[in-house]
Tab-separated table of C-alpha atoms in Angstrom:
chain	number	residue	atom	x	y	z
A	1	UNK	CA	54.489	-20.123	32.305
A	2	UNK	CA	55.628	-18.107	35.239
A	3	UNK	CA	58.919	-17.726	35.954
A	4	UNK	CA	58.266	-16.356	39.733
A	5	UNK	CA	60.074	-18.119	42.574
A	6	UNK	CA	58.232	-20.111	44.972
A	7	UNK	CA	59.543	-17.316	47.816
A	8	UNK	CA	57.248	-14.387	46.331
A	9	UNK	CA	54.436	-13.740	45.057
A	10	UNK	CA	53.271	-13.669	41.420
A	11	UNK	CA	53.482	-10.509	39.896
A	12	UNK	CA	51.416	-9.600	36.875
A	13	UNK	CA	50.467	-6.585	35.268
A	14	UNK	CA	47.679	-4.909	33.325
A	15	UNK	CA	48.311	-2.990	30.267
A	16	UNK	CA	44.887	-0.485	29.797
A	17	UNK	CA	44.723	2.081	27.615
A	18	UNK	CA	42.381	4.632	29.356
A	19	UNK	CA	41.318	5.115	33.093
A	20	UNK	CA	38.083	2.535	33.684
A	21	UNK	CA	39.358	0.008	31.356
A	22	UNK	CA	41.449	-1.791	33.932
A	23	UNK	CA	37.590	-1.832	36.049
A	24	UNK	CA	35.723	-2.525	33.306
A	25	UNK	CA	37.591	-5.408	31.425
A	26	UNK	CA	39.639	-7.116	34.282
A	27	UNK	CA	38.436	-4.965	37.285
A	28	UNK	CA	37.254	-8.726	39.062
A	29	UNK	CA	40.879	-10.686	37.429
A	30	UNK	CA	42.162	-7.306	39.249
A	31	UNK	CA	40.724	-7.715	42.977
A	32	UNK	CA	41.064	-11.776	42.686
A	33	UNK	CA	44.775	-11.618	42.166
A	34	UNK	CA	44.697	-9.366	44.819
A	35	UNK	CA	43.434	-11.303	47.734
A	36	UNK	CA	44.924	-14.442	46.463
A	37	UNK	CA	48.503	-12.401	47.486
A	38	UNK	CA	49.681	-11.952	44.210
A	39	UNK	CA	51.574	-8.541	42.996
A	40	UNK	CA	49.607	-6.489	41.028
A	41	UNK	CA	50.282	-3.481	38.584
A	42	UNK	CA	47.963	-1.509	36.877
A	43	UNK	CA	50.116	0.329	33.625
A	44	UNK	CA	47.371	2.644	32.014
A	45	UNK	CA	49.002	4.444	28.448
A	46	UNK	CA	46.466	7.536	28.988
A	47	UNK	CA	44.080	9.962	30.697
A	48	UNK	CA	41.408	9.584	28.572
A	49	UNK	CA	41.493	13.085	28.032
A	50	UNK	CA	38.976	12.763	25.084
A	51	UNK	CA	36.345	11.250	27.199
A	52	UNK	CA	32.984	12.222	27.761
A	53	UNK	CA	32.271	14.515	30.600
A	54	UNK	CA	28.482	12.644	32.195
A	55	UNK	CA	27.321	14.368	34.393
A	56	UNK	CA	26.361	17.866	34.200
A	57	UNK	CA	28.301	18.936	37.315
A	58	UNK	CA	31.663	17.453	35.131
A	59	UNK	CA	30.572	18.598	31.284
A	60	UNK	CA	32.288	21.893	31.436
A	61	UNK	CA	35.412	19.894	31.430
A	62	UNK	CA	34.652	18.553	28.144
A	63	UNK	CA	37.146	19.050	25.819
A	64	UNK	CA	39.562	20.825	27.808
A	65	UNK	CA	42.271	17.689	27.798
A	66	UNK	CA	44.390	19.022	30.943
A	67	UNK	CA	41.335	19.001	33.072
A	68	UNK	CA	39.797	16.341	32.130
A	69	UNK	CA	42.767	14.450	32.298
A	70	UNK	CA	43.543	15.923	36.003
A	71	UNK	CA	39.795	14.594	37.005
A	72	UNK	CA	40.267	11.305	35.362
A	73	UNK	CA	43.386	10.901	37.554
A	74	UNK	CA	41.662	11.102	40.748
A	75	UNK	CA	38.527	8.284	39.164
A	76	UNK	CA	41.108	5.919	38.638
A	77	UNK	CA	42.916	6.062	41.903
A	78	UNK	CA	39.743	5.822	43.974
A	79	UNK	CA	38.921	2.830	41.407
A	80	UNK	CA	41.641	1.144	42.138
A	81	UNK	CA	41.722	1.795	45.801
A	82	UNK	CA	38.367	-0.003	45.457
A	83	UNK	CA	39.596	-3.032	43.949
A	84	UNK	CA	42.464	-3.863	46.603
A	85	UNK	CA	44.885	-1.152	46.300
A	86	UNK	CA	47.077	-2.439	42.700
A	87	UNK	CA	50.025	-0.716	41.802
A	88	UNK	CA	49.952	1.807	39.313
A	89	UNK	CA	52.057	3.478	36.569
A	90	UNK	CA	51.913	5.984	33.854
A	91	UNK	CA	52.915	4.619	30.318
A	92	UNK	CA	56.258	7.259	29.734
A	93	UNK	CA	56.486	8.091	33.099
A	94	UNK	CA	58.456	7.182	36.612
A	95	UNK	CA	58.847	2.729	36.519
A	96	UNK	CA	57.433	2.762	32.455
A	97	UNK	CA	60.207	4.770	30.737
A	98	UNK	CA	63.341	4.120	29.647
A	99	UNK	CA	66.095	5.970	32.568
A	100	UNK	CA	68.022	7.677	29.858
A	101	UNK	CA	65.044	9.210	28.175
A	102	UNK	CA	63.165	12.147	29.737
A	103	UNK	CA	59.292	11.089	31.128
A	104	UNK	CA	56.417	11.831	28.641
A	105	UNK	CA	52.751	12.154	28.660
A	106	UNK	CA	50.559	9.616	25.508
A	107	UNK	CA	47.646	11.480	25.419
A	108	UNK	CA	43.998	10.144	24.445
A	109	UNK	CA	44.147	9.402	20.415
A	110	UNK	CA	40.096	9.413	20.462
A	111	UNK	CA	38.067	7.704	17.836
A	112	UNK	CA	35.001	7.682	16.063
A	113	UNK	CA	32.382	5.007	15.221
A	114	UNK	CA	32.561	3.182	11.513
A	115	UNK	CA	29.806	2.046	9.860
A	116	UNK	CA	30.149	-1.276	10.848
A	117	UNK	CA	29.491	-0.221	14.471
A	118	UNK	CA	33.291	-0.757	15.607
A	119	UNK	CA	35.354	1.954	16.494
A	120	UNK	CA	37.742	3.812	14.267
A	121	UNK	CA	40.473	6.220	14.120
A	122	UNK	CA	39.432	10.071	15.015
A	123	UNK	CA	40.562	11.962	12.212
A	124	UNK	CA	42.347	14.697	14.516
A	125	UNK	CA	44.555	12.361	16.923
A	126	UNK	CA	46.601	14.857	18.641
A	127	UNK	CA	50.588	14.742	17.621
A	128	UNK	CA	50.923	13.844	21.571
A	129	UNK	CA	48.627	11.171	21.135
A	130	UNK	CA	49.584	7.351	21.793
A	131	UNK	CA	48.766	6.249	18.147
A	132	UNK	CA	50.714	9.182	17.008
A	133	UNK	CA	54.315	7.987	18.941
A	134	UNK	CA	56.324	5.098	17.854
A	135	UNK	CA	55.502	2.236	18.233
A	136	UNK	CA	58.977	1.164	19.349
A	137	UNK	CA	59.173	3.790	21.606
A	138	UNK	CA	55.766	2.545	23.151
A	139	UNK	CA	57.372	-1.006	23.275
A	140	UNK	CA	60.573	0.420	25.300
A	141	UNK	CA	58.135	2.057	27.858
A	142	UNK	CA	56.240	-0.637	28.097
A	143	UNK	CA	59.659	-3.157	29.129
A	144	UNK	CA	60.689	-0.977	31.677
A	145	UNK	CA	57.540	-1.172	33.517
A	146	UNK	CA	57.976	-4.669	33.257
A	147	UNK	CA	61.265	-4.561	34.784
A	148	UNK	CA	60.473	-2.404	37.375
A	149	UNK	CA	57.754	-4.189	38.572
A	150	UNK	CA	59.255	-7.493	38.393
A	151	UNK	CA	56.643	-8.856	36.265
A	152	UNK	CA	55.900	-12.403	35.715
A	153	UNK	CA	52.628	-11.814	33.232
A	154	UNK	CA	51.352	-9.098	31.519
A	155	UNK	CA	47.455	-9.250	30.748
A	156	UNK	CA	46.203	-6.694	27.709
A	157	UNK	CA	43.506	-6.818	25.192
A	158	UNK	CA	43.652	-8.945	22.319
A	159	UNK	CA	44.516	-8.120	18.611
A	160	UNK	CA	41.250	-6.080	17.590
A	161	UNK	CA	41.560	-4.063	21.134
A	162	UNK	CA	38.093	-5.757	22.372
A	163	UNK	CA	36.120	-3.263	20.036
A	164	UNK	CA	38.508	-1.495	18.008
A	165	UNK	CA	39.550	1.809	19.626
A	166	UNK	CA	42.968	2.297	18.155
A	167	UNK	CA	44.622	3.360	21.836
A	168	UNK	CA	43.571	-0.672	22.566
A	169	UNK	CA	44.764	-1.838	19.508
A	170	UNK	CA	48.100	-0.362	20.109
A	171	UNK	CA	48.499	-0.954	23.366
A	172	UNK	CA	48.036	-4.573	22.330
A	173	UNK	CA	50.694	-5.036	20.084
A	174	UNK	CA	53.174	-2.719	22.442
A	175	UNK	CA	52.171	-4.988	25.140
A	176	UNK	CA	52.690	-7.884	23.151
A	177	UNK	CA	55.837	-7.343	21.970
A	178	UNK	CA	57.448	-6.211	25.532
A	179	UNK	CA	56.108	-8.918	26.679
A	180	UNK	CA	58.050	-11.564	24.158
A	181	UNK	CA	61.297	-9.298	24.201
A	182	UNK	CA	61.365	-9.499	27.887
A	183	UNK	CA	60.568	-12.968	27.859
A	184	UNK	CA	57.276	-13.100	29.893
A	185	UNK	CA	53.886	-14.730	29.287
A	186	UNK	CA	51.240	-12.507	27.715
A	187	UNK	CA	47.441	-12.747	27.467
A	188	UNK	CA	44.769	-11.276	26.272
A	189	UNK	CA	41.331	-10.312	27.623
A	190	UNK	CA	38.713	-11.854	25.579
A	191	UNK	CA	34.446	-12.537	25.347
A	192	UNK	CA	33.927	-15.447	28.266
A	193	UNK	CA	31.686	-16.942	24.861
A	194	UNK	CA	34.768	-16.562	22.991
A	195	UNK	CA	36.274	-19.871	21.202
A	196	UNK	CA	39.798	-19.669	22.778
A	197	UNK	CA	39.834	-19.296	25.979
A	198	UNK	CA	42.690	-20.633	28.304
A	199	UNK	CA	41.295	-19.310	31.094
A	200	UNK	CA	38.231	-17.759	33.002
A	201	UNK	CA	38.247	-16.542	36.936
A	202	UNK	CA	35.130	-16.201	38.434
A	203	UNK	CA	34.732	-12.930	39.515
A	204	UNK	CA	31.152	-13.055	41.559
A	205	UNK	CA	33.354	-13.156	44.795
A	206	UNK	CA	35.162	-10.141	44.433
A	207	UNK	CA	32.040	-8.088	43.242
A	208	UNK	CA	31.003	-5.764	45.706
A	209	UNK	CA	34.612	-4.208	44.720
A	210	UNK	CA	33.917	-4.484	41.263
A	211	UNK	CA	30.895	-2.075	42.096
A	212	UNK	CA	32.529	0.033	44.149
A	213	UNK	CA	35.280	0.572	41.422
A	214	UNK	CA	33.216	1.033	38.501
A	215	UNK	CA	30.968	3.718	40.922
A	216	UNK	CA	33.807	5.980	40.799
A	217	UNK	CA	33.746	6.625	37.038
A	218	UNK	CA	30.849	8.815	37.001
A	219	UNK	CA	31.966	10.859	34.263
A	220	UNK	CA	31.957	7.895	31.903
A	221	UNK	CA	29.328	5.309	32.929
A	222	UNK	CA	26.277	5.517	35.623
A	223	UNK	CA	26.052	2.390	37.478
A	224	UNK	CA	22.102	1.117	38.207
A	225	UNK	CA	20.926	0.782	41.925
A	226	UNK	CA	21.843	-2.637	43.610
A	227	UNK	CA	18.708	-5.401	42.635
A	228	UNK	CA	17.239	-6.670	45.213
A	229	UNK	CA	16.466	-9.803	43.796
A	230	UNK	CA	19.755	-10.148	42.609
A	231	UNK	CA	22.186	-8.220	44.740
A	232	UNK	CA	25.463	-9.611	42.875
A	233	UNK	CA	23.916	-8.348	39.275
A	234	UNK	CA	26.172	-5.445	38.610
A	235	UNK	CA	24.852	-3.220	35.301
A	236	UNK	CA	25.989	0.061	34.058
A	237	UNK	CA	24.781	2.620	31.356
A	238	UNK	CA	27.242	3.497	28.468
A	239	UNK	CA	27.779	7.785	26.993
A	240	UNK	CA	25.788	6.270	23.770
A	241	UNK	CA	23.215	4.547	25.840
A	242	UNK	CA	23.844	1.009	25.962
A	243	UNK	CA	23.505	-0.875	28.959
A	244	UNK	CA	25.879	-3.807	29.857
A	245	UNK	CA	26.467	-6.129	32.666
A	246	UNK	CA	29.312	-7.081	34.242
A	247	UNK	CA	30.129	-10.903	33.165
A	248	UNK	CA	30.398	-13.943	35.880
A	249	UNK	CA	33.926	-14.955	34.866
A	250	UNK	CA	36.402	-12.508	33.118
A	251	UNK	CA	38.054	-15.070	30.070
A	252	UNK	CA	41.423	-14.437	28.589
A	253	UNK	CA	43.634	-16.383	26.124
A	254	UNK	CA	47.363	-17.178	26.230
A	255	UNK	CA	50.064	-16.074	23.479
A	256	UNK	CA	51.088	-19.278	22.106
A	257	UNK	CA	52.346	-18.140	19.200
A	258	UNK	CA	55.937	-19.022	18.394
A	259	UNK	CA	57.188	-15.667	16.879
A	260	UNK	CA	55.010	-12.136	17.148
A	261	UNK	CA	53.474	-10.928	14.341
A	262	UNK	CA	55.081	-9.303	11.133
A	263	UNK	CA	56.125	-6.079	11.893
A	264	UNK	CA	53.869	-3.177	10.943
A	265	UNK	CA	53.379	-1.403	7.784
A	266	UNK	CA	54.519	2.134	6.801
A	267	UNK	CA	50.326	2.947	7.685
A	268	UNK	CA	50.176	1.450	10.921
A	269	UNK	CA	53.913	3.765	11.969
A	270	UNK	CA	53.159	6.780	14.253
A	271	UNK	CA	53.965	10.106	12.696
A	272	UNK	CA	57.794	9.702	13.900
A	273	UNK	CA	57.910	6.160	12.412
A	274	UNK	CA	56.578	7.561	9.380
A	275	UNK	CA	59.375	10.191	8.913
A	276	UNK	CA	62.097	8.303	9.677
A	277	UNK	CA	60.962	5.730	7.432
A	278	UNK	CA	60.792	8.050	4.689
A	279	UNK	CA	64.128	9.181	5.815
A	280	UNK	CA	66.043	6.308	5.177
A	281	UNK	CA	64.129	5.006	2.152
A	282	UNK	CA	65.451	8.744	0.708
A	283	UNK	CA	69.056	8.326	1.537
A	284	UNK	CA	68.898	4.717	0.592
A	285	UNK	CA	67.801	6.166	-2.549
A	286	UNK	CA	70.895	8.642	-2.850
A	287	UNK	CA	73.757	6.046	-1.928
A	288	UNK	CA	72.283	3.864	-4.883
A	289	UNK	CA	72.056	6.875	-7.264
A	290	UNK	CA	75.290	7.872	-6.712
A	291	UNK	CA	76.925	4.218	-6.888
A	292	UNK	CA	74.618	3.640	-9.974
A	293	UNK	CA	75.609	7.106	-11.350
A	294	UNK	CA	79.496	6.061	-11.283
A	295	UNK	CA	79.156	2.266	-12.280
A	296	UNK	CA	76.507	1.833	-14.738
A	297	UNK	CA	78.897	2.759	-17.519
A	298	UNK	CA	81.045	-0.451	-16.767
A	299	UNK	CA	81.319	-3.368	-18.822
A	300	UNK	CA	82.686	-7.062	-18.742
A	301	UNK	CA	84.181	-8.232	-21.969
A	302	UNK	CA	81.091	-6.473	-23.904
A	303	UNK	CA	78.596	-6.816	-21.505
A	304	UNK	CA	77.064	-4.013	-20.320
A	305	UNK	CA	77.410	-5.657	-16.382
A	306	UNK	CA	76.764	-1.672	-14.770
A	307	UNK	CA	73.696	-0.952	-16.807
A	308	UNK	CA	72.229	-4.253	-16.007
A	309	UNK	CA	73.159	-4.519	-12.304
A	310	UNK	CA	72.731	-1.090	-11.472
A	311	UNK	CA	68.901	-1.807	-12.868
A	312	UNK	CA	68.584	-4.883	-10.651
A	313	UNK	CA	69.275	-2.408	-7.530
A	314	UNK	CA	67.144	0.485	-8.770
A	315	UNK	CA	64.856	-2.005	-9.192
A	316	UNK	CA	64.785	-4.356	-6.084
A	317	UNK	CA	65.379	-1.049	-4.092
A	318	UNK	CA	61.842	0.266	-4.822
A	319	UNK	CA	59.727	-2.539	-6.058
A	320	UNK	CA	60.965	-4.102	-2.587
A	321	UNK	CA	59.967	-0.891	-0.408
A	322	UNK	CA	56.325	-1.229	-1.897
A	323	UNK	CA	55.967	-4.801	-1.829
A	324	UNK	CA	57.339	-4.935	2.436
A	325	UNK	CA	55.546	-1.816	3.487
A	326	UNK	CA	53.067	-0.929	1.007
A	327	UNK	CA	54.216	2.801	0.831
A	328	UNK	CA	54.124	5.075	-1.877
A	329	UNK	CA	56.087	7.624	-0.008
A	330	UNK	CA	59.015	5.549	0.532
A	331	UNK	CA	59.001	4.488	-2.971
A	332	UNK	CA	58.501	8.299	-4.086
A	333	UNK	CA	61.308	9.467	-1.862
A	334	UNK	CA	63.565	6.422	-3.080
A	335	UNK	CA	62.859	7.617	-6.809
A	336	UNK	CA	63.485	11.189	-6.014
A	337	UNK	CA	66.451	10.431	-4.521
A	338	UNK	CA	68.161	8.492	-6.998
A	339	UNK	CA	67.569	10.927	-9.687
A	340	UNK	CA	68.742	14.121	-7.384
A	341	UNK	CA	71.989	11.686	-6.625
A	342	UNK	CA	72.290	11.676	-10.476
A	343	UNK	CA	71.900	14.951	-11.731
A	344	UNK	CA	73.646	16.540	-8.833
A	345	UNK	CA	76.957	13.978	-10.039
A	346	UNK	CA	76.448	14.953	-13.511
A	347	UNK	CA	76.105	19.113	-12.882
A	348	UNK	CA	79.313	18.493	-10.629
A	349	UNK	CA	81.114	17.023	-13.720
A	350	UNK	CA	79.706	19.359	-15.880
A	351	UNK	CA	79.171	19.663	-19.827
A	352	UNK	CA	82.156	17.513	-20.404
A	353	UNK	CA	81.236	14.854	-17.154
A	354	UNK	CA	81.734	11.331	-18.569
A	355	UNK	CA	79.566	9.781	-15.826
A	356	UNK	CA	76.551	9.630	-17.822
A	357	UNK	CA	77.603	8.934	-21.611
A	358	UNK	CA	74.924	9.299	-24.620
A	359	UNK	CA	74.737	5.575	-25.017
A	360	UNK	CA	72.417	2.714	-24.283
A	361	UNK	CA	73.910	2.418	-20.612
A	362	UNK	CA	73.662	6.374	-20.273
A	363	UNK	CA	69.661	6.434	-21.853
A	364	UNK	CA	68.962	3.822	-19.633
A	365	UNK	CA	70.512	4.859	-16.310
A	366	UNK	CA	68.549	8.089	-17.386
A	367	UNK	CA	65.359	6.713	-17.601
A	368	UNK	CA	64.845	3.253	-15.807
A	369	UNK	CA	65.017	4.595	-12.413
A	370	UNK	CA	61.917	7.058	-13.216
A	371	UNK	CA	59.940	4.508	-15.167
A	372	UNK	CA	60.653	2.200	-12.228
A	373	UNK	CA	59.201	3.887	-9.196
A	374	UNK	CA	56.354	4.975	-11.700
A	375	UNK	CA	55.284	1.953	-12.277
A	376	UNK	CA	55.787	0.902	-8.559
A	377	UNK	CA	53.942	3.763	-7.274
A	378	UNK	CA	51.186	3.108	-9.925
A	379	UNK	CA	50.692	-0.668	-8.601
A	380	UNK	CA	47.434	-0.774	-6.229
A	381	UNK	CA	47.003	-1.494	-2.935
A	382	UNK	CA	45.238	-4.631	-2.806
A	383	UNK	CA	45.536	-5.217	1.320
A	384	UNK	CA	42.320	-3.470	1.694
A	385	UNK	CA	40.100	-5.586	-0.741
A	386	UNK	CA	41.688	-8.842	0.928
A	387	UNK	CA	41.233	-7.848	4.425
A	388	UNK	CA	37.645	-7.103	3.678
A	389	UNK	CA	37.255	-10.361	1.972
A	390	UNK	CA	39.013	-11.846	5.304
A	391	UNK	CA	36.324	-9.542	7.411
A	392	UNK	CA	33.274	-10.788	5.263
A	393	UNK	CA	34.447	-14.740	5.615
A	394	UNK	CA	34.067	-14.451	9.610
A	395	UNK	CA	31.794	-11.783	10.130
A	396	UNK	CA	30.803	-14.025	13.539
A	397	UNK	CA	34.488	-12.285	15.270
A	398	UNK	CA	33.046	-8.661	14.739
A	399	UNK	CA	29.810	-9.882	16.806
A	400	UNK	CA	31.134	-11.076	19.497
A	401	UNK	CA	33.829	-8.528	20.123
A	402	UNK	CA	30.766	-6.338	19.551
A	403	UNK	CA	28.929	-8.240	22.093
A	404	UNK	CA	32.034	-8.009	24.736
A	405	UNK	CA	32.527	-4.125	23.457
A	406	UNK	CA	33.048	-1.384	26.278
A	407	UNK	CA	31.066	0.755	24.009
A	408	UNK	CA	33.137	3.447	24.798
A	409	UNK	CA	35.622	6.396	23.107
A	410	UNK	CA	38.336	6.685	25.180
């Protein structure tokens, strides 16, 4: 629900991960809002500086990233111009960044296509790239576009990123989860054939801009001649070859979910994420094998209490960091920590240190926490197997998002 005063204008805006997405997706939601008065903002994460270069006046700017992402910068502003003149940010830069951090560039994390015909990771995603960066860092960019512009709504693709390109699929959940912490609605651009849909605008009206807007990305698609029998068809040709037609109604469902999702695994973390993670599962790792070091030698009555409690937090230390993010590098640097903690205590005490004792509490101490993140980094992975079983139990989703699919790399 909108939270906009009756004295202005609804303001909503568009999280896209490349330039044409905002045209191709939403380009008619786009010019609709537009001429209805409401307050539009386009927020687009990159350049698309991996994208296909079309035509052979633009393929020498293939692969060169700066220039393609300087020509892709002038397609999207005469795009949008096209559609009603929307507002338009950067993702890390002025109005969608954070005041006290400097402005950044997310650069095009590319992608390549599986054998299932959806899109994939590229297996050299720059270290600028927007899959590489933090995810919270991606969130906090995205907030402060959204209080800049005053939004009321923010529109982005749903969960699998409409075909799987992993710049969608992040800027999904970043958009999702600005979107709950600053308290707005979200929704998600889905297949007008699609089972949940809240809501479809018919776009026919708005058209001719439609056209005009997706005619300005001639290094990525080439838009067929106007039909004459049908003058309001609108049909373009894809890099790979695959034509598609611009749908009557644009559909998109609302988040009416009552909490966003779990947070993300060590695999899904940028590169940052991923160090810092490994970070503090390392000097989590030395506080206990320090403690443990000093304490496991204590005993109640004649109960060895250290030994066994200092187990317990060896062993709900790493057995926990495997189990919540499925990482053997948190559970290796955990491990490696602990026993550095250890012998660096011991070679401090030396010969004669009577932290670890030759006794059942000293073999032990020795011993569990090395047997412990063995066996935890020796327990399998079994997320893949059941999200394939999950996959082959609905294999109707991967059509239709295949159906509704851009068909495009970035």
């Amino acid at each position: 629900m909108s939270k906009a005063p009756a004295t202005r204008p609804e303001r909503v805006l568009f999280v896209h991960a490349h330039p044409d997405d905002e045209t191709l997706s939403s380009g008619g939601t786009i010019a609709t809002l537009l001429e209805l008065g409401a307050e539009v903002t386009v927020l687009t994460a990159t350049r698309g500086e991996r994208g296909e270069m079309l035509t052979e006046a633009l393929a020498p700017l293939f692969g060169d990233g700066p220039r393609v992402a300087a020509h892709r910068e002038t397609e999207i502003a005469a795009a949008l111009a096209a559609l009603g003149g929307p507002a338009h940010l950067w993702l890390g830069g002025r109005g969608a960044r954070p005041t006290d951090l400097p402005e950044r560039r997310y650069t095009d994390s590319g992608m390549q296509w599986g054998p299932d015909g959806r899109a994939t990771a590229a297996a050299d995603a720059p270290v600028d790239s927007l899959t590489a960066a933090d995810l919270g860092e991606v969130v906090d960019d995205v907030r402060a576009a959204i209080r800049s512009t005053g939004a009321d709504a923010v529109v982005s693709y749903a969960d699998d990123g409409g075909y799987g390109h992993p710049d969608h699929v992040r800027v999904h959940h970043a958009a999702r989860y600005a979107a709950r912490a600053e308290e707005v609605a979200f929704s998600m651009i889905v297949p007008a054939d699609s089972p949940e849909v809240d809501l479809t605008v018919d776009v026919v009206p708005v058209r001719a801009k439609v056209r005009a807007a997706v005619e300005q990305y001639r290094s990525q698609v080439t838009v067929d001649r106007v039909d004459p029998a049908d003058p309001q068809r609108l049909t373009w040709v894809m890099p790979h070859g695959v034509r598609q037609a611009a749908p009557a109604v644009e559909a998109f469902r609302h988040d009416a979910d009552p909490v966003p999702p779990a947070p993300e695994t060590f695999a899904d973390l940028g590169r940052q994420g991923k160090v810092t993670a490994v970070v503090v599962a390392a000097v989590a790792g030395l506080v206990v094998g320090a403690l443990g070091t000093v304490t496991h030698q204590q005993r109640l009555g004649g109960f060895p209490v250290g030994m066994v409690l200092t187990t317990l937090v060896v062993l709900g230390l790493v057995v926990g960091l495997r189990l919540l993010y499925r990482s053997r590098a948190m559970v290796a640097a955990a491990g490696i920590a602990i026993i550095v903690a250890t012998q660096v205590l011991v070679s401090v005490g030396g010969q004669s240190s009577p932290l670890v004792l030759a006794n059942l509490a000293g073999y032990v101490w020795t011993f569990a926490p090395a047997v412990i993140a063995a066996f935890a980094l020796a327990w399998p992975d079994l997320s893949g197997l059941r999200a394939r079983a999950a996959a082959a139990s609905a294999p109707s989703s991967a059509d239709s998002a295949r159906s509704g699919a851009p068909g495009r790399r970035g």
